[in-house]
Tab-separated table of C-alpha atoms in Angstrom:
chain	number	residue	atom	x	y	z
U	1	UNK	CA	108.127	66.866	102.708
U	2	UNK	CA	107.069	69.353	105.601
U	3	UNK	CA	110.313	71.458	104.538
U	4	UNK	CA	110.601	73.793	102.259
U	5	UNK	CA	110.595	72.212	98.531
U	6	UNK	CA	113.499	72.699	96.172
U	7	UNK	CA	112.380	76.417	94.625
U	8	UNK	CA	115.339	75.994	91.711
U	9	UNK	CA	112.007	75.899	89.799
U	10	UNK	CA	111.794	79.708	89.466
U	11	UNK	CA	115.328	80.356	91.103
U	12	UNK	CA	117.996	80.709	88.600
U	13	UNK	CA	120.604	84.178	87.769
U	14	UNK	CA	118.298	85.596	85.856
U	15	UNK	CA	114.578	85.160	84.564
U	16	UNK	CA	112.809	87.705	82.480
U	17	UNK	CA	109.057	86.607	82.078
U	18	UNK	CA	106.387	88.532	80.053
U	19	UNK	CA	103.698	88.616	82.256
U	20	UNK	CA	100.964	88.714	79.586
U	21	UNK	CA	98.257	87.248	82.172
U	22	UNK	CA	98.316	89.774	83.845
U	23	UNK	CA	97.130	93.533	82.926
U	24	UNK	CA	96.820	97.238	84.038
U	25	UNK	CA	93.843	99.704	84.983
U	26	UNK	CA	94.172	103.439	84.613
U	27	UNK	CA	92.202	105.132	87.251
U	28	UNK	CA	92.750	109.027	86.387
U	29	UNK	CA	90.785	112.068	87.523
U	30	UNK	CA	90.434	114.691	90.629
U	31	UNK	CA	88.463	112.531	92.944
U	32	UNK	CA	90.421	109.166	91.958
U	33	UNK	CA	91.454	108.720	95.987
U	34	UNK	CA	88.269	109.909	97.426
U	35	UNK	CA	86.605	107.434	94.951
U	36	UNK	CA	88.808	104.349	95.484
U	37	UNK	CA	88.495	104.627	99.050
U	38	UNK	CA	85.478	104.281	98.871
U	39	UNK	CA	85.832	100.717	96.631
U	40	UNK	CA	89.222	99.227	97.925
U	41	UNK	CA	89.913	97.605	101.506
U	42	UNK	CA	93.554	99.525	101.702
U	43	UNK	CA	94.041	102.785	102.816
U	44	UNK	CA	95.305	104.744	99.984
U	45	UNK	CA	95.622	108.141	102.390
U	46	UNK	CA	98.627	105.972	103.484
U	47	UNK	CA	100.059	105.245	99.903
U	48	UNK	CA	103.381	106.709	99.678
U	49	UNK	CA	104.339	108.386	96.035
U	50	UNK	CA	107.484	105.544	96.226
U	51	UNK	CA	105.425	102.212	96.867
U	52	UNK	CA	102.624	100.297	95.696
U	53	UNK	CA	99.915	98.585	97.777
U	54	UNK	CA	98.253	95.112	97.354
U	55	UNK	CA	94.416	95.702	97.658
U	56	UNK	CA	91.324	93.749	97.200
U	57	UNK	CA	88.041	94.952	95.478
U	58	UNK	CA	84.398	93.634	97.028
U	59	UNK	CA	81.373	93.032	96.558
U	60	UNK	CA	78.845	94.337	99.168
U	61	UNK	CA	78.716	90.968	100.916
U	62	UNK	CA	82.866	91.337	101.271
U	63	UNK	CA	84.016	88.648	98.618
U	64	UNK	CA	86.723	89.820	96.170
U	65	UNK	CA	85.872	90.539	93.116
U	66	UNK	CA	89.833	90.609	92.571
U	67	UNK	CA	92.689	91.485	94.382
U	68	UNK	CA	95.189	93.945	93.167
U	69	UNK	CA	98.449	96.168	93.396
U	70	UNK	CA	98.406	99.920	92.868
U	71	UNK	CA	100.398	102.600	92.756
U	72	UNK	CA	100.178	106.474	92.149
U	73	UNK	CA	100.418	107.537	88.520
U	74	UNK	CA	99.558	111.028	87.361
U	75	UNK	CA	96.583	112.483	88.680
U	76	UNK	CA	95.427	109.554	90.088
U	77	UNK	CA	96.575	105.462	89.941
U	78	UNK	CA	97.323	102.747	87.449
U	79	UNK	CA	96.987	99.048	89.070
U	80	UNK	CA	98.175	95.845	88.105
U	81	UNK	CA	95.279	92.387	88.271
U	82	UNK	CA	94.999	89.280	86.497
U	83	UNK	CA	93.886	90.141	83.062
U	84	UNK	CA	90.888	87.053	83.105
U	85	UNK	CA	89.398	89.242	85.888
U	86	UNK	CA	89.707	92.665	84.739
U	87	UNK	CA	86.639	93.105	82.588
U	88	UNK	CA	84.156	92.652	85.508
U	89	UNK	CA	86.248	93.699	87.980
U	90	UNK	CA	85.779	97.545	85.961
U	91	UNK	CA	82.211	96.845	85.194
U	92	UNK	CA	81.707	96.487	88.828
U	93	UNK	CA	83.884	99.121	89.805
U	94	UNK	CA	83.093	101.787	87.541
U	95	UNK	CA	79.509	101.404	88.428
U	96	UNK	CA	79.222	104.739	90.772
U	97	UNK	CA	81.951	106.948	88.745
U	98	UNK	CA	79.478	109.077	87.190
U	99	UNK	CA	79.067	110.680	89.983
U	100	UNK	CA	82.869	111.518	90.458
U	101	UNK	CA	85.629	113.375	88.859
U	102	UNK	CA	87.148	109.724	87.565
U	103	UNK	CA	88.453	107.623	84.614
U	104	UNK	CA	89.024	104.026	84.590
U	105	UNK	CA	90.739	102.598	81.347
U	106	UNK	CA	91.925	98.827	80.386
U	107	UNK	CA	95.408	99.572	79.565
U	108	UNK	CA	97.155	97.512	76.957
U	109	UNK	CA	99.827	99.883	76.131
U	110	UNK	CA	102.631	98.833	78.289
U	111	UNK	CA	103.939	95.679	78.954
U	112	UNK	CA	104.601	93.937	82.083
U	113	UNK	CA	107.476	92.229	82.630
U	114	UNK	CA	108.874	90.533	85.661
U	115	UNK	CA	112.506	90.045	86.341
U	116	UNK	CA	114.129	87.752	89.000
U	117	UNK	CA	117.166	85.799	90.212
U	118	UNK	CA	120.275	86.295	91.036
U	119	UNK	CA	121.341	88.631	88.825
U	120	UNK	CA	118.095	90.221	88.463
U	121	UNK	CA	119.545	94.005	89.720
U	122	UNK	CA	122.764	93.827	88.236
U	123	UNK	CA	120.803	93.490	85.247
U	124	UNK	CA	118.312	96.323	85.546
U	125	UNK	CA	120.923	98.611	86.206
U	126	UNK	CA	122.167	98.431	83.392
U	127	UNK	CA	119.418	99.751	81.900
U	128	UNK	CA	118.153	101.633	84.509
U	129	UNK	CA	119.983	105.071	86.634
U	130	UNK	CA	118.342	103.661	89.894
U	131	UNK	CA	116.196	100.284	90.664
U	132	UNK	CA	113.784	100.115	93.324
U	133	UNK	CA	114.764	98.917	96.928
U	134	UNK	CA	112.878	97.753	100.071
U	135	UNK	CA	113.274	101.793	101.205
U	136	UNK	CA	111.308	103.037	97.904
U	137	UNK	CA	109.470	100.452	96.179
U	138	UNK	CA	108.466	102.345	92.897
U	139	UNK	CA	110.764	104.334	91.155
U	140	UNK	CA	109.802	105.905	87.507
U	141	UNK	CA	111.936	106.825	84.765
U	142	UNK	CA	110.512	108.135	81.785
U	143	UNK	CA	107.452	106.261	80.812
U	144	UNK	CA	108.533	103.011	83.115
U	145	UNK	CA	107.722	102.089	86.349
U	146	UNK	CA	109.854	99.931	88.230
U	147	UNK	CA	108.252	97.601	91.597
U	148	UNK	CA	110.476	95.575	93.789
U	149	UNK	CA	108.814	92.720	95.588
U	150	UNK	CA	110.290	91.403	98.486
U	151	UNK	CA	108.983	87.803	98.276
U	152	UNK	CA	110.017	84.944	97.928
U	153	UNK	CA	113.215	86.518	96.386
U	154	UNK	CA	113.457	90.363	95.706
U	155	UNK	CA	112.439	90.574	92.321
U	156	UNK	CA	110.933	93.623	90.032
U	157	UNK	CA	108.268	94.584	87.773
U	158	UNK	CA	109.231	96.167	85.012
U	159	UNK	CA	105.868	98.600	83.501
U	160	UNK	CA	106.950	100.364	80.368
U	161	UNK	CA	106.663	100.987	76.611
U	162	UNK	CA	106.799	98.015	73.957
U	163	UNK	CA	110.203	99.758	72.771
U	164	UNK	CA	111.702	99.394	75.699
U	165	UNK	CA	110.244	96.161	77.046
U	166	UNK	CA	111.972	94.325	73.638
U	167	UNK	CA	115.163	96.149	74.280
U	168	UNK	CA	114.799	94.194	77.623
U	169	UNK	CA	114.297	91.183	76.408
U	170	UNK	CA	116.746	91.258	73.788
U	171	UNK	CA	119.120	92.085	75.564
U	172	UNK	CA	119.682	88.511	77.114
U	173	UNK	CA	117.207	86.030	74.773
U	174	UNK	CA	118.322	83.501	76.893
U	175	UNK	CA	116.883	84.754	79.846
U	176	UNK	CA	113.356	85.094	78.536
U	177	UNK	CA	111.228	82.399	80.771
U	178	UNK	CA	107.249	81.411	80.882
U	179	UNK	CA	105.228	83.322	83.065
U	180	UNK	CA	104.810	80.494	85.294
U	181	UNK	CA	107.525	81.011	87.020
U	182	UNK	CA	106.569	84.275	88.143
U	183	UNK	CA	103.295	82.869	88.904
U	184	UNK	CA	105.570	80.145	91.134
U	185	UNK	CA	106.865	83.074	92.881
U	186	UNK	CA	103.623	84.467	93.374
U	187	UNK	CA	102.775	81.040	95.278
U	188	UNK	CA	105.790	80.660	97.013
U	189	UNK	CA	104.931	84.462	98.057
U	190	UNK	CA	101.813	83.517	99.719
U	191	UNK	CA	99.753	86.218	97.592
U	192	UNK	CA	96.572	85.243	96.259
U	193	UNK	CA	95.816	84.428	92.280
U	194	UNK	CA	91.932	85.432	92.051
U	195	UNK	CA	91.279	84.151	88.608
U	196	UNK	CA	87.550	84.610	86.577
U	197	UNK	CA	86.841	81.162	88.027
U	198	UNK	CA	86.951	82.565	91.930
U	199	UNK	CA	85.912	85.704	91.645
U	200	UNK	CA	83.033	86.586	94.253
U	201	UNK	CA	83.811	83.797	95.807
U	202	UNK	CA	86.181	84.818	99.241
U	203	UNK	CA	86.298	87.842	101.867
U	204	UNK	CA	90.088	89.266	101.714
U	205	UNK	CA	90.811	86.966	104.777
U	206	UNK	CA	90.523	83.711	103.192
U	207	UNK	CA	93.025	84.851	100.879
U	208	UNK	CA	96.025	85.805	103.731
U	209	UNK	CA	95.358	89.645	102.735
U	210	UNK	CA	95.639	90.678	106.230
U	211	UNK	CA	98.953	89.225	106.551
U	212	UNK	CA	100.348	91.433	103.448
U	213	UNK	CA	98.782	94.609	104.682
U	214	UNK	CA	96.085	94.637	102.206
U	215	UNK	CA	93.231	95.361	104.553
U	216	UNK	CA	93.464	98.497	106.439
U	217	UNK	CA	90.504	98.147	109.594
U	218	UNK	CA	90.820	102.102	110.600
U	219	UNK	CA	89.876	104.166	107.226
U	220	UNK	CA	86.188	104.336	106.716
U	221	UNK	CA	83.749	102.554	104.863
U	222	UNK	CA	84.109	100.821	101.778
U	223	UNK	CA	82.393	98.091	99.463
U	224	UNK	CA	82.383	95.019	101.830
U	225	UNK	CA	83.572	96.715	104.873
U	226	UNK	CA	81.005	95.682	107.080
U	227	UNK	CA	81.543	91.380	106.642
U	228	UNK	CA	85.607	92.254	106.331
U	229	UNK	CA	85.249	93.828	109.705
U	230	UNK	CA	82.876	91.294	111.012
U	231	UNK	CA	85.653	88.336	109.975
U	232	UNK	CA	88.226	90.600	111.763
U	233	UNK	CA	86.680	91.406	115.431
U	234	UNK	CA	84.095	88.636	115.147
U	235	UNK	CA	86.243	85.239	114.169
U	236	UNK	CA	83.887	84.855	111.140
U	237	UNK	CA	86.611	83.997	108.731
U	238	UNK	CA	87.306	80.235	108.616
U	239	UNK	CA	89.572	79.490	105.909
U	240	UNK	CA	92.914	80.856	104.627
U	241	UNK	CA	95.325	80.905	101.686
U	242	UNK	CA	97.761	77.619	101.759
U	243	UNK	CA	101.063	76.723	99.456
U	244	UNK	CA	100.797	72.313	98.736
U	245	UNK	CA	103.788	71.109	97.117
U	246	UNK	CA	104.621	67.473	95.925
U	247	UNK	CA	104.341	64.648	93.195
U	248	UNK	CA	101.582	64.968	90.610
U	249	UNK	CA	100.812	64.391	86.794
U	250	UNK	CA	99.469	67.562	85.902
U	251	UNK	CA	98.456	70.814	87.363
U	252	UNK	CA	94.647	71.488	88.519
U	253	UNK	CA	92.723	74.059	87.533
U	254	UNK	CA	91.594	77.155	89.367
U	255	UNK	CA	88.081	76.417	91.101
U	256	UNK	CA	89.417	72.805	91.728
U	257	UNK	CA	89.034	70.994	95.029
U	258	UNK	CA	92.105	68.813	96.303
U	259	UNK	CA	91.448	65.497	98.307
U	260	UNK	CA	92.527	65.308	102.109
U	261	UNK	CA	93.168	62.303	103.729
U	262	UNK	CA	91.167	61.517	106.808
U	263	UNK	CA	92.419	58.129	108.239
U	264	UNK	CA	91.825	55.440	105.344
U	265	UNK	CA	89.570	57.643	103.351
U	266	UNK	CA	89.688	60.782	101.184
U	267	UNK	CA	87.772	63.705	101.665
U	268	UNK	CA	86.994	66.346	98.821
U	269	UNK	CA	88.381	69.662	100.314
U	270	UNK	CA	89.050	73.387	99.421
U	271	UNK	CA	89.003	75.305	96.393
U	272	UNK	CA	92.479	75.910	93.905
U	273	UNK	CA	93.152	78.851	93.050
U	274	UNK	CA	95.772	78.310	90.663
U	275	UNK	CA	98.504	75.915	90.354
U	276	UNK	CA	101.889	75.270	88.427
U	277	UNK	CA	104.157	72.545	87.525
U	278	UNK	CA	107.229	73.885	88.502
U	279	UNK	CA	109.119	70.677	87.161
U	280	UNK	CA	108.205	67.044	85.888
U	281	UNK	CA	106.303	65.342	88.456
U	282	UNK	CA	106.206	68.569	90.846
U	283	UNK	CA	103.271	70.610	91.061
U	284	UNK	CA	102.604	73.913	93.799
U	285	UNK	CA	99.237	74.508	94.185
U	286	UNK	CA	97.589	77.828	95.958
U	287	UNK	CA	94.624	76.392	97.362
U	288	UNK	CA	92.323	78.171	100.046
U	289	UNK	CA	91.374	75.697	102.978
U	290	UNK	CA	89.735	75.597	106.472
U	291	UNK	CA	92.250	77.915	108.417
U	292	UNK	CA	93.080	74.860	111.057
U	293	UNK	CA	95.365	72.588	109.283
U	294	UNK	CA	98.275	71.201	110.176
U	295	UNK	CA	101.807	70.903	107.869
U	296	UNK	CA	101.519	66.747	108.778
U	297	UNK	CA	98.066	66.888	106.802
U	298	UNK	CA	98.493	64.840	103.286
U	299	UNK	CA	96.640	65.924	100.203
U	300	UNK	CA	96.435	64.461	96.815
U	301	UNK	CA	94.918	65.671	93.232
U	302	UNK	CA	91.244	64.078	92.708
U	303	UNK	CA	91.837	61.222	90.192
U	304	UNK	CA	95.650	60.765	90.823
U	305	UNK	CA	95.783	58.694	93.357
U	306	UNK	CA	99.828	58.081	92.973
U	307	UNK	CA	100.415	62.317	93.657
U	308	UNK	CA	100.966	63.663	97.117
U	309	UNK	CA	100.847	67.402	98.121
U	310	UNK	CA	101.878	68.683	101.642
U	311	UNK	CA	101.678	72.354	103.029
U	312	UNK	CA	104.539	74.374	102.909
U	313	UNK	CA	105.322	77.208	104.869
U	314	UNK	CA	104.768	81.125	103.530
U	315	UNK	CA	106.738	83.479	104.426
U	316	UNK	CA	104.517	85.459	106.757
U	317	UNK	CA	102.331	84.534	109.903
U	318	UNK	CA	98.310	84.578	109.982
U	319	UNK	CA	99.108	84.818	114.186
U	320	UNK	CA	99.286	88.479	114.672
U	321	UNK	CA	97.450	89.528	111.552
């Protein structure tokens, strides 16, 4: 089980999922970069007008209070978190705006949808003049914004109006799939699910962000900067972000532990950070763990004794990052 798993879980020729856990921030106003630069651990100086950027938001003592993607929109940038998170993430992030030229706004009037699979761009394109590309990211037209994400398939976000997002989806009913296969991808992806349940709970380098270019180590300060640093040039960080696949009952909630096997015994281990049963009898979990385990490691759910989970490998490397 040390190979890659079956993924014809969220592979198929075409999946269009309404990504209603997740949800967008507005962040509008003159000083929006100067003010977010100031908040988030990627260097938006850097942020091309065709891309988007995954980011992560800390505390002062470096844990996430979520992790994000953003992009340019207007006079400043709209970004895209887990909607559980999103109310404290802008308490705690709006907490110094007074003092700058900046909005932030919950906004709940576009929907997200993602669209994958084989036939994923022949699709858009249909609807769409041009689709985004691993050469420019983001491409808008009219009130939609359109992200391409490389991993674990190329696959898009779809941002626009509700008018538009059911002429989507009607288009091919068929199609239409739960979110949890997108949040499969997002597994199979290697980037991190920061629900309510973790939040404040990991520096951005439990979580793999330094591997997806989340982290930038030359801008200057920001919330948490000093302990993200210190994990960086000082080998504080001990954990990372790990993909378990295998036989179980039922998926685990986020906050979870998993049980790894030491000899004859069981030892209660790491902390879920979300998980999905991408068939009967086959759960992937996202777990983060101490950063020195091995694929021949065995892990099982707490209270199923009869499930078996093994670490699979993402498609990046921790070596270099």
């Amino acid at each position: 089980m040390n190979s890659q798993p079956t993924t014809t879980a969220y592979h198929s020729e075409l999946a269009l999922c309404t990504l209603t856990d997740w949800a967008l921030v507005s962040a509008q106003g003159a000083d929006a970069t100067a003010y977010l630069q100031g908040q988030l651990t990627a260097d938006l100086s850097q942020l091309a007008e065709n891309d988007h950027q995954l980011a992560a938001h800390c505390d002062a003592k470096g844990k996430m209070w979520s992790n994000l993607r953003i992009f340019h929109d207007g006079e400043g940038y709209r970004y895209l978190l887990r909607r559980d998170v999103r109310e404290q993430q802008l308490t705690e992030i709006k907490k110094y705006a007074v003092f700058s030229k900046i909005t932030f706004t919950a906004d709940d009037n576009r929907m997200l949808l993602g669209v994958m699979g084989s036939q994923a761009a022949d699709f858009l394109s249909h609807h769409f003049s041009q689709l985004p590309d691993a050469a420019q990211p983001l491409v808008r037209e009219g009130a939609t914004s359109l992200l391409w994400l490389a991993a674990p398939e190329p696959r898009y976000i779809v941002i626009t109006d509700p008018a538009k997002a059911e002429i989507l989806l009607c288009a091919k009913p068929e199609a239409i799939s739960e979110q949890q296969r997108w949040l499969a991808a997002e597994i199979a992806a290697g980037i991190p699910v920061i629900e309510a349940a973790n939040t404040a709970q990991f520096i951005p380098q439990a979580t793999n962000l330094q591997a997806l270019n989340a982290i930038s180590f030359k801008k200057g300060c920001y919330s948490g900067q000093e302990m993200v640093a210190r994990a960086k040039y000082r080998g504080a960080n001990k954990r990372a972000l790990y993909w378990l696949a295998g036989t179980a009952d039922q998926a685990i909630a986020a906050g979870s532990a998993v049980a790894l096997q030491m000899g004859e015994n069981w030892r209660k281990t790491g902390t879920v950070l979300c998980s999905v049963m991408v068939a009967p009898n086959t759960l992937w979990v996202q777990v983060v763990l101490n950063n020195d385990l091995g694929s021949e490691e065995r892990f099982r759910i707490e209270g199923d004794e009869k499930s078996e989970l093994r670490i699979q490998p993402l498609p990046y490397s921790l070596d270099d990052a």
